[in-house]
Short mmCIF file of C-alpha atoms in Angstrom, two decimals:
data_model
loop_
_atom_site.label_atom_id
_atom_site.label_comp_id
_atom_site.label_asym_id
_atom_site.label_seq_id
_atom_site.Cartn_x
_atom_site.Cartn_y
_atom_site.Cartn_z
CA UNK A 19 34.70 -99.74 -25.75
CA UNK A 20 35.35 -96.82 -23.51
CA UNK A 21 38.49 -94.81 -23.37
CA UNK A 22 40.61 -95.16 -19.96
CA UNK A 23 42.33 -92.35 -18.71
CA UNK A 24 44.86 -94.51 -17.11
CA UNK A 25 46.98 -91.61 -15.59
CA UNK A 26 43.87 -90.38 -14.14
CA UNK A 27 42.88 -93.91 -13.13
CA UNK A 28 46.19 -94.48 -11.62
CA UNK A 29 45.87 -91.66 -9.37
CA UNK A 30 43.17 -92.64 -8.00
CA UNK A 31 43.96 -95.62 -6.68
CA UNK A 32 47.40 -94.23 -5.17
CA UNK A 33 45.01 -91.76 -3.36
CA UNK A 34 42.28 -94.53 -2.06
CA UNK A 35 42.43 -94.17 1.78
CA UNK A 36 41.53 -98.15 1.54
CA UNK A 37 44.53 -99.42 0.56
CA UNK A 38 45.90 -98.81 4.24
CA UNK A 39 43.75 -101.36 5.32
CA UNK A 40 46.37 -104.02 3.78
CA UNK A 41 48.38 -102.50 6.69
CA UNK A 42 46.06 -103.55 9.23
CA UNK A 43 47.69 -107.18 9.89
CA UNK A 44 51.09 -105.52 10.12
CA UNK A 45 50.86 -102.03 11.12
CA UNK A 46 47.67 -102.52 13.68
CA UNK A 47 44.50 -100.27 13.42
CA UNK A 48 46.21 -97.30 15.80
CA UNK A 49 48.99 -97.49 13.13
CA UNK A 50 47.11 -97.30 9.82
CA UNK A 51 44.64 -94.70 11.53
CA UNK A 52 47.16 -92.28 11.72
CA UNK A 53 48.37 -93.36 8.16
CA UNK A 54 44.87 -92.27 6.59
CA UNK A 55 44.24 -89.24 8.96
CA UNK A 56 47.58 -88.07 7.85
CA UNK A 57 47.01 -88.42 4.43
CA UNK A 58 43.52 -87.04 4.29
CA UNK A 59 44.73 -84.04 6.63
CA UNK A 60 47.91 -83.11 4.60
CA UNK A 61 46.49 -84.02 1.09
CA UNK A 62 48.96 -87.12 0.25
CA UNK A 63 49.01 -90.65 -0.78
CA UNK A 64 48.40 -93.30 2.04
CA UNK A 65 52.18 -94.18 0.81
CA UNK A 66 53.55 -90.95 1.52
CA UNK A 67 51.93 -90.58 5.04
CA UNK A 68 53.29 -94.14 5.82
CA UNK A 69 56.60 -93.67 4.82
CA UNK A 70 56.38 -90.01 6.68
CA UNK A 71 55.31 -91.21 10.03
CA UNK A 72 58.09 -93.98 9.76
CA UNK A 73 55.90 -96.69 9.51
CA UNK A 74 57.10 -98.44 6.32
CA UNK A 75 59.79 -97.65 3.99
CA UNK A 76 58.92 -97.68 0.53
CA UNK A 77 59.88 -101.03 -0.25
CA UNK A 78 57.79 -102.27 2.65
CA UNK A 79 54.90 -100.31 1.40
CA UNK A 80 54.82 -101.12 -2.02
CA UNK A 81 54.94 -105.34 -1.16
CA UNK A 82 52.19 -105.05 1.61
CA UNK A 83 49.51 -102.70 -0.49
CA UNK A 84 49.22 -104.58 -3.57
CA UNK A 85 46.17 -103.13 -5.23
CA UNK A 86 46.05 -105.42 -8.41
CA UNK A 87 46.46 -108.18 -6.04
CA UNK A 88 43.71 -107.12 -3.74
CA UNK A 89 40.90 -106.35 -6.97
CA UNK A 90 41.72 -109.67 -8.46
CA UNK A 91 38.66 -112.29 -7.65
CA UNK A 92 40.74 -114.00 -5.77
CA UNK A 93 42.08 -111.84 -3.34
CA UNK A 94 40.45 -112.77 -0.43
CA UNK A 95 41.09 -116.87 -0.91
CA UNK A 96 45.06 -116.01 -1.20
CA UNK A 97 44.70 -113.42 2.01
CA UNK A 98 43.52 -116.09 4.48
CA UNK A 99 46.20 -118.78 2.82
CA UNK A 100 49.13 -115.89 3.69
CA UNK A 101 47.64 -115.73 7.59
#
């Protein structure tokens, strides 16, 4: 099969803009709008700009934006059961 660069692949997912949009329920659209225009503006993670704007801690961050969770088939049947 092919080879994954999984550093590479790893990055890019820590850098997807999208992944804010698992803050949406919390944070509110005004919230992770500022999250994704900060990170596009100052070249960072959507993590970094929402820990920088004091939006989430770390912790917070990292058990809201779940990215496995949210690519697994299922993601969108265990989303509307956590509502």
């Amino acid at each position: 099969g092919p080879d994954v660069d999984r550093d590479c692949l790893a990055g890019n997912v820590a850098n997807a803009l999208l992944l804010a949009t698992a803050l949406n329920p919390t944070l509110g659209d005004n919230r992770v709008a500022a999250i994704t225009r900060t990170a596009m503006s100052e070249g960072v993670t959507p993590r970094a700009a929402a820990i920088a704007l004091g939006f989430a801690t770390a912790e917070e961050y990292d058990r809201l934006v779940d990215s496995a969770a949210m690519a697994s088939p299922d993601a969108g049947a265990r989303r509307d059961r956590d509502v």
